[in-house]
């Protein structure tokens, strides 16, 4: 056997062991061997290496049986930290998590600039603050993932961010001029779908996540891997045409899905109908509670058009789980039931459709999880998210 082959096998074994420890949360060496089908000698050697590296820890578990207490292995969540950033027009959200994905610090800052250099400086200042906050851990800040509300090439350069009007910029390269931590750039919808799989839907390998806030973004997990398409632009389903010659869209087409089913389109239409500027979710919730006919009519229309697009996605990707991320759907009574009732095709197949429980945190959570995945070099993670432990 070539030396390179032996090193590759060791790398694969290590990845399998780490992934299993993440999944089980706490596990003995014997059970680790049973689950992975690796020999006890291999488990012993790999565990010793992971302990030496400070990536896992040992603990004794209480039990009521006769004999020695089993020594359990778990991920050392305090060995380092991951930083997730959601970069959007008007605000930037930061979240620092430990190596088990639990949030330990968050910030959201309001911005009033689209200037690329200004945003670079702002990001750099905040990243350095989080580097300092993480510096006492063994590995410090292990990785940074920035979620972009736009088109990201496969080489992680940014092709286009509509709301910032950025074309063909290399944010990763420009940040790395002053930041030494590994940086990854990913599309926001992809990061959200990764969060749904990693934190909530552990039982599925195939998932479609649809975010409905400023536009419509679709993240696709196929066989536990993000589906990017030829250039990295897969998932731009918000710009599929569902109404020929319909409402003009900034993309250049008419009748795009997001012009009929995104929250931004609902806010715009309601603002006109109700003759009210600066609408908030509280305003809409109040009108829903009061049974306002204008709001009800618009929400029913939105659900109808949303269902058309979902029918298309389900037929194209045949996902096991469809996750819808929308605050308005969470507010509107029986919205999920009404969507399901519209999906009447006998050829559309999916196991379940749910409204996201992560909500707007999914972007930064997914970004943190993706940084953890890259650090440990594992195919997929199973993490737990506790709202009580997160900082707001």
Coordinates of C-alpha atoms in Angstrom, one line a residue:
X1 CA 0.0 0.0 0.0
X2 CA 1.3 3.5 -0.9
X3 CA 2.0 5.9 1.9
X4 CA -0.5 8.3 0.4
X5 CA -3.2 5.6 0.5
X6 CA -2.6 5.0 4.2
X7 CA -2.8 8.7 5.0
X8 CA -6.0 9.0 3.1
X9 CA -7.6 6.0 4.9
X10 CA -6.6 7.5 8.2
X11 CA -8.2 10.8 7.2
X12 CA -11.4 9.0 6.2
X13 CA -11.5 7.0 9.4
X14 CA -11.0 10.1 11.5
X15 CA -13.8 11.9 9.7
X16 CA -16.2 9.0 10.2
X17 CA -15.3 8.8 13.9
X18 CA -15.8 12.6 14.4
X19 CA -19.1 12.6 12.5
X20 CA -20.4 9.7 14.7
X21 CA -19.4 11.5 17.9
X22 CA -21.2 14.6 16.7
X23 CA -24.3 12.4 15.9
X24 CA -24.4 10.5 19.2
X25 CA -23.2 13.5 21.3
X26 CA -21.7 11.1 23.9
X27 CA -20.4 7.6 23.0
X28 CA -18.1 4.9 24.4
X29 CA -15.1 3.5 22.4
X30 CA -16.9 0.1 22.1
X31 CA -20.1 1.7 20.7
X32 CA -18.0 3.8 18.4
X33 CA -16.4 0.6 17.0
X34 CA -19.8 -1.1 16.6
X35 CA -21.4 1.8 14.8
X36 CA -18.5 2.7 12.5
X37 CA -17.4 -1.0 11.9
X38 CA -13.8 0.1 12.5
X39 CA -11.5 -2.1 14.5
X40 CA -10.9 -1.4 18.2
X41 CA -7.3 -0.8 17.4
X42 CA -8.2 1.8 14.8
X43 CA -10.7 3.4 17.2
X44 CA -8.1 3.5 20.0
X45 CA -5.4 5.1 17.8
X46 CA -7.8 7.7 16.3
X47 CA -9.4 8.6 19.7
X48 CA -5.9 9.0 21.2
X49 CA -5.0 11.4 18.4
X50 CA -8.3 13.4 18.8
X51 CA -7.7 13.6 22.6
X52 CA -4.2 14.9 22.1
X53 CA -5.4 17.5 19.6
X54 CA -8.0 18.6 22.2
X55 CA -10.9 18.1 19.8
X56 CA -12.7 15.6 22.0
X57 CA -13.0 15.0 25.8
X58 CA -13.6 12.1 28.0
X59 CA -16.1 11.8 30.9
X60 CA -17.4 9.1 33.1
X61 CA -21.2 8.4 32.9
X62 CA -23.2 7.4 35.9
X63 CA -24.9 4.0 35.6
X64 CA -26.6 1.4 37.8
X65 CA -24.8 -1.7 36.5
X66 CA -22.1 -3.7 38.2
X67 CA -18.6 -3.0 36.9
X68 CA -16.5 0.0 35.7
X69 CA -18.3 3.1 34.7
X70 CA -18.0 3.6 30.9
X71 CA -15.7 6.3 29.7
X72 CA -17.7 8.5 27.2
X73 CA -16.3 10.6 24.4
X74 CA -17.8 13.9 23.2
X75 CA -16.8 16.9 21.2
X76 CA -14.8 19.5 23.1
X77 CA -17.1 22.4 22.3
X78 CA -14.7 24.9 24.0
X79 CA -11.7 24.1 21.8
X80 CA -12.6 26.9 19.4
X81 CA -15.3 29.0 18.0
X82 CA -17.0 29.6 14.6
X83 CA -18.3 32.9 13.2
X84 CA -21.4 33.2 11.0
X85 CA -22.2 36.4 9.2
X86 CA -25.4 37.3 7.3
X87 CA -24.5 40.2 5.0
X88 CA -27.7 41.9 3.8
X89 CA -28.6 45.4 2.6
X90 CA -29.3 47.7 5.6
X91 CA -28.0 45.3 8.2
X92 CA -25.3 42.8 9.0
X93 CA -25.8 40.0 11.5
X94 CA -22.9 38.3 13.4
X95 CA -23.1 35.1 15.5
X96 CA -20.3 33.4 17.4
X97 CA -20.8 29.7 18.3
X98 CA -18.9 27.1 20.1
X99 CA -17.9 23.9 18.3
X100 CA -21.2 22.3 19.0
X101 CA -23.1 25.1 17.2
X102 CA -24.5 26.8 20.4
X103 CA -24.5 30.6 20.0
X104 CA -22.4 32.4 22.6
X105 CA -22.5 35.9 21.2
X106 CA -24.6 37.8 18.5
X107 CA -24.6 41.3 17.0
X108 CA -26.8 42.9 14.4
X109 CA -25.7 46.3 13.1
X110 CA -27.6 48.7 10.9
X111 CA -25.8 49.9 7.9
X112 CA -26.7 52.8 5.5
X113 CA -24.0 52.2 2.8
X114 CA -23.6 50.1 -0.3
X115 CA -20.0 51.1 -0.6
X116 CA -17.8 48.0 -1.0
X117 CA -14.8 49.4 0.8
X118 CA -16.8 50.7 3.7
X119 CA -18.5 47.3 4.2
X120 CA -15.0 45.6 4.0
X121 CA -13.7 47.8 6.8
X122 CA -16.8 47.2 8.9
X123 CA -16.6 43.4 8.5
X124 CA -12.8 43.5 9.3
X125 CA -13.4 45.5 12.5
X126 CA -16.0 43.1 13.8
X127 CA -14.2 39.9 12.8
X128 CA -11.1 41.1 14.7
X129 CA -13.3 41.8 17.7
X130 CA -14.5 38.2 17.5
X131 CA -11.0 36.9 17.0
X132 CA -10.0 38.5 20.2
X133 CA -13.0 37.1 22.0
X134 CA -12.0 33.6 20.9
X135 CA -8.3 33.9 21.4
X136 CA -8.2 32.1 24.8
X137 CA -9.4 28.8 23.3
X138 CA -7.0 26.3 21.9
X139 CA -7.9 26.9 18.2
X140 CA -9.4 30.4 18.5
X141 CA -11.6 31.3 15.7
X142 CA -11.6 28.2 13.4
X143 CA -13.5 29.6 10.5
X144 CA -15.8 32.3 9.1
X145 CA -18.7 31.8 6.8
X146 CA -20.4 34.8 5.2
X147 CA -23.9 34.3 3.8
X148 CA -24.6 36.4 0.7
X149 CA -28.0 37.5 -0.6
X150 CA -27.0 37.1 -4.2
X151 CA -25.1 35.0 -6.7
X152 CA -22.0 33.3 -5.5
X153 CA -19.7 31.5 -8.0
X154 CA -18.3 28.1 -7.3
X155 CA -14.9 29.7 -6.6
X156 CA -16.6 31.7 -3.8
X157 CA -16.3 35.0 -5.7
X158 CA -19.5 37.1 -5.7
X159 CA -21.1 37.5 -9.1
X160 CA -23.9 39.8 -8.1
X161 CA -25.7 41.1 -5.0
X162 CA -28.8 43.0 -6.3
X163 CA -29.6 45.0 -3.2
X164 CA -26.0 46.2 -2.7
X165 CA -25.5 46.6 -6.5
X166 CA -22.1 44.7 -6.2
X167 CA -20.9 43.0 -9.4
X168 CA -18.0 40.5 -9.6
X169 CA -16.2 41.2 -6.3
X170 CA -13.8 38.9 -4.4
X171 CA -14.9 39.6 -0.9
X172 CA -13.0 36.5 0.4
X173 CA -9.7 37.7 -1.1
X174 CA -10.1 41.2 0.1
X175 CA -10.9 40.2 3.6
X176 CA -8.0 37.8 3.8
X177 CA -5.6 40.7 3.2
X178 CA -6.0 41.5 6.9
X179 CA -7.8 38.4 8.3
X180 CA -5.8 35.1 8.7
X181 CA -8.8 32.9 9.7
X182 CA -10.2 30.7 7.0
X183 CA -13.1 32.5 5.2
X184 CA -15.9 30.9 3.2
X185 CA -18.5 32.7 1.0
X186 CA -21.9 31.0 0.5
X187 CA -25.3 31.9 -0.8
X188 CA -27.8 32.8 2.0
X189 CA -30.5 30.3 0.9
X190 CA -27.9 27.5 0.8
X191 CA -26.7 28.3 4.3
X192 CA -30.3 28.3 5.6
X193 CA -31.0 24.9 4.1
X194 CA -27.8 23.6 5.7
X195 CA -29.0 24.9 9.1
X196 CA -32.3 23.1 8.7
X197 CA -30.6 19.8 7.9
X198 CA -27.9 20.1 10.6
X199 CA -30.0 21.5 13.5
X200 CA -33.5 20.1 12.9
X201 CA -34.0 17.5 10.2
X202 CA -31.4 14.9 11.1
X203 CA -33.4 12.1 9.6
X204 CA -33.3 13.3 6.0
X205 CA -30.6 13.3 3.3
X206 CA -32.7 15.4 0.8
X207 CA -34.2 18.7 1.8
X208 CA -35.4 21.9 0.1
X209 CA -35.6 25.1 2.1
X210 CA -37.5 28.1 0.8
X211 CA -36.9 31.5 2.4
X212 CA -39.5 34.1 1.7
X213 CA -38.2 37.4 3.2
X214 CA -36.6 40.0 0.9
X215 CA -37.2 37.8 -2.1
X216 CA -37.4 34.0 -2.5
X217 CA -34.3 31.9 -2.1
X218 CA -34.2 28.1 -2.4
X219 CA -31.5 26.0 -0.8
X220 CA -31.2 22.4 -1.9
X221 CA -29.6 19.5 0.0
X222 CA -29.2 16.4 -2.1
X223 CA -27.6 13.3 -0.4
X224 CA -26.5 15.6 2.4
X225 CA -24.6 17.9 0.0
X226 CA -25.5 21.4 -1.0
X227 CA -26.5 21.5 -4.7
X228 CA -24.9 24.4 -6.4
X229 CA -25.4 23.8 -10.1
X230 CA -22.9 24.4 -12.9
X231 CA -21.7 27.8 -11.8
X232 CA -23.0 27.9 -8.3
X233 CA -26.3 29.7 -9.1
X234 CA -28.7 26.9 -8.5
X235 CA -31.7 27.7 -6.3
X236 CA -32.7 31.1 -7.8
X237 CA -36.3 29.8 -8.0
X238 CA -37.6 33.2 -7.0
X239 CA -37.1 34.2 -10.6
X240 CA -39.0 31.3 -12.2
X241 CA -42.0 32.7 -14.1
X242 CA -45.3 31.7 -12.7
X243 CA -47.4 34.4 -14.3
X244 CA -46.6 35.0 -18.0
X245 CA -46.3 38.8 -18.8
X246 CA -47.0 39.5 -15.1
X247 CA -45.4 42.0 -12.8
X248 CA -42.0 43.3 -14.0
X249 CA -39.0 42.1 -12.0
X250 CA -35.6 43.7 -11.5
X251 CA -34.1 40.6 -13.0
X252 CA -35.4 41.6 -16.4
X253 CA -38.3 39.1 -16.6
X254 CA -42.0 39.5 -15.9
X255 CA -44.1 37.4 -13.6
X256 CA -41.4 36.1 -11.3
X257 CA -42.4 34.0 -8.3
X258 CA -41.0 36.4 -5.7
X259 CA -43.1 39.2 -7.1
X260 CA -46.2 37.2 -6.0
X261 CA -45.2 35.2 -3.0
X262 CA -42.3 36.8 -1.1
X263 CA -42.8 38.8 2.1
X264 CA -41.4 41.9 0.5
X265 CA -44.1 41.8 -2.1
X266 CA -46.8 41.4 0.5
X267 CA -45.4 44.4 2.5
X268 CA -45.3 46.5 -0.6
X269 CA -48.9 45.6 -1.7
X270 CA -50.3 46.0 1.9
X271 CA -48.6 49.4 2.2
X272 CA -50.5 50.6 -0.8
X273 CA -53.8 49.0 0.1
X274 CA -53.8 50.2 3.7
X275 CA -52.1 53.5 2.8
X276 CA -49.5 53.1 5.5
X277 CA -45.8 53.5 5.3
X278 CA -43.1 51.6 7.4
X279 CA -45.3 48.5 7.9
X280 CA -44.1 46.1 10.5
X281 CA -45.1 42.5 11.4
X282 CA -47.0 43.9 14.4
X283 CA -49.2 45.9 12.1
X284 CA -50.0 42.8 10.0
X285 CA -50.6 40.6 13.0
X286 CA -53.1 43.2 14.4
X287 CA -55.0 43.2 11.1
X288 CA -55.0 39.4 10.9
X289 CA -56.3 39.2 14.5
X290 CA -59.0 41.7 13.5
X291 CA -60.0 39.7 10.5
X292 CA -59.2 42.6 8.0
X293 CA -60.6 41.6 4.6
X294 CA -57.7 43.3 2.7
X295 CA -55.1 41.3 4.6
X296 CA -57.0 38.0 4.3
X297 CA -57.5 38.4 0.6
X298 CA -53.8 39.2 0.0
X299 CA -52.6 36.3 2.2
X300 CA -54.9 33.9 0.4
X301 CA -53.6 35.1 -3.0
X302 CA -50.0 34.8 -1.7
X303 CA -50.6 31.2 -0.6
X304 CA -52.1 30.4 -4.0
X305 CA -49.0 31.7 -5.9
X306 CA -46.7 30.2 -3.3
X307 CA -48.2 26.8 -3.9
X308 CA -47.7 27.0 -7.6
X309 CA -44.0 27.5 -7.1
X310 CA -43.7 24.8 -4.5
X311 CA -45.5 22.4 -6.8
X312 CA -42.8 23.1 -9.4
X313 CA -40.0 22.6 -6.9
X314 CA -41.4 19.3 -5.6
X315 CA -41.8 17.9 -9.0
X316 CA -38.3 18.9 -10.1
X317 CA -36.3 17.8 -6.9
X318 CA -38.6 15.3 -5.2
X319 CA -37.3 16.3 -1.7
X320 CA -38.1 14.4 1.4
X321 CA -38.6 17.5 3.5
X322 CA -39.8 21.0 2.4
X323 CA -39.1 23.8 4.9
X324 CA -40.8 27.1 4.5
X325 CA -39.2 30.1 6.3
X326 CA -41.6 33.0 6.6
X327 CA -42.7 35.0 9.6
X328 CA -46.0 35.8 7.9
X329 CA -46.8 32.1 7.4
X330 CA -46.1 31.6 11.1
X331 CA -48.6 34.3 11.8
X332 CA -51.4 33.5 9.4
X333 CA -53.9 30.8 10.7
X334 CA -53.7 27.4 9.0
X335 CA -51.3 28.7 6.3
X336 CA -49.5 25.3 6.0
X337 CA -52.8 23.4 5.7
X338 CA -54.0 25.7 3.0
X339 CA -50.7 25.3 1.1
X340 CA -50.9 21.5 1.3
X341 CA -54.5 21.6 0.1
X342 CA -53.3 23.4 -3.1
X343 CA -50.8 20.6 -3.8
X344 CA -53.2 18.2 -5.4
X345 CA -51.0 16.7 -8.2
X346 CA -50.8 12.9 -8.1
X347 CA -47.2 13.0 -9.3
X348 CA -45.9 15.4 -6.6
X349 CA -44.2 13.5 -3.8
X350 CA -42.6 14.6 -0.6
X351 CA -42.7 13.2 2.9
X352 CA -43.3 16.3 4.9
X353 CA -43.7 20.1 4.7
X354 CA -43.0 22.3 7.7
X355 CA -42.6 25.9 8.6
X356 CA -39.1 26.6 9.9
X357 CA -38.6 26.7 13.7
X358 CA -35.2 28.4 13.3
X359 CA -36.7 31.5 11.5
X360 CA -34.3 34.3 10.7
X361 CA -31.6 32.8 12.9
X362 CA -31.2 30.0 10.3
X363 CA -28.7 32.0 8.2
X364 CA -26.2 32.7 11.0
X365 CA -26.7 29.3 12.5
X366 CA -26.1 27.6 9.2
X367 CA -23.0 29.8 8.6
X368 CA -21.6 28.7 12.0
X369 CA -22.4 25.1 11.3
X370 CA -20.7 25.2 7.9
X371 CA -17.5 26.7 9.4
X372 CA -17.6 23.8 12.0
X373 CA -18.0 21.3 9.2
X374 CA -15.0 22.7 7.3
X375 CA -12.8 22.7 10.4
X376 CA -13.5 19.1 11.3
X377 CA -13.6 18.1 7.6
X378 CA -16.7 15.9 7.9
X379 CA -19.4 15.3 5.2
X380 CA -22.3 16.3 7.5
X381 CA -23.1 17.3 11.0
X382 CA -25.9 16.6 13.5
X383 CA -26.1 19.5 16.0
X384 CA -28.7 20.6 18.5
X385 CA -30.0 24.1 18.8
X386 CA -31.4 25.4 22.1
X387 CA -33.3 28.7 22.0
X388 CA -32.8 29.1 25.8
X389 CA -29.0 29.0 25.4
X390 CA -28.8 31.4 22.5
X391 CA -28.0 35.1 23.1
X392 CA -30.2 37.7 21.6

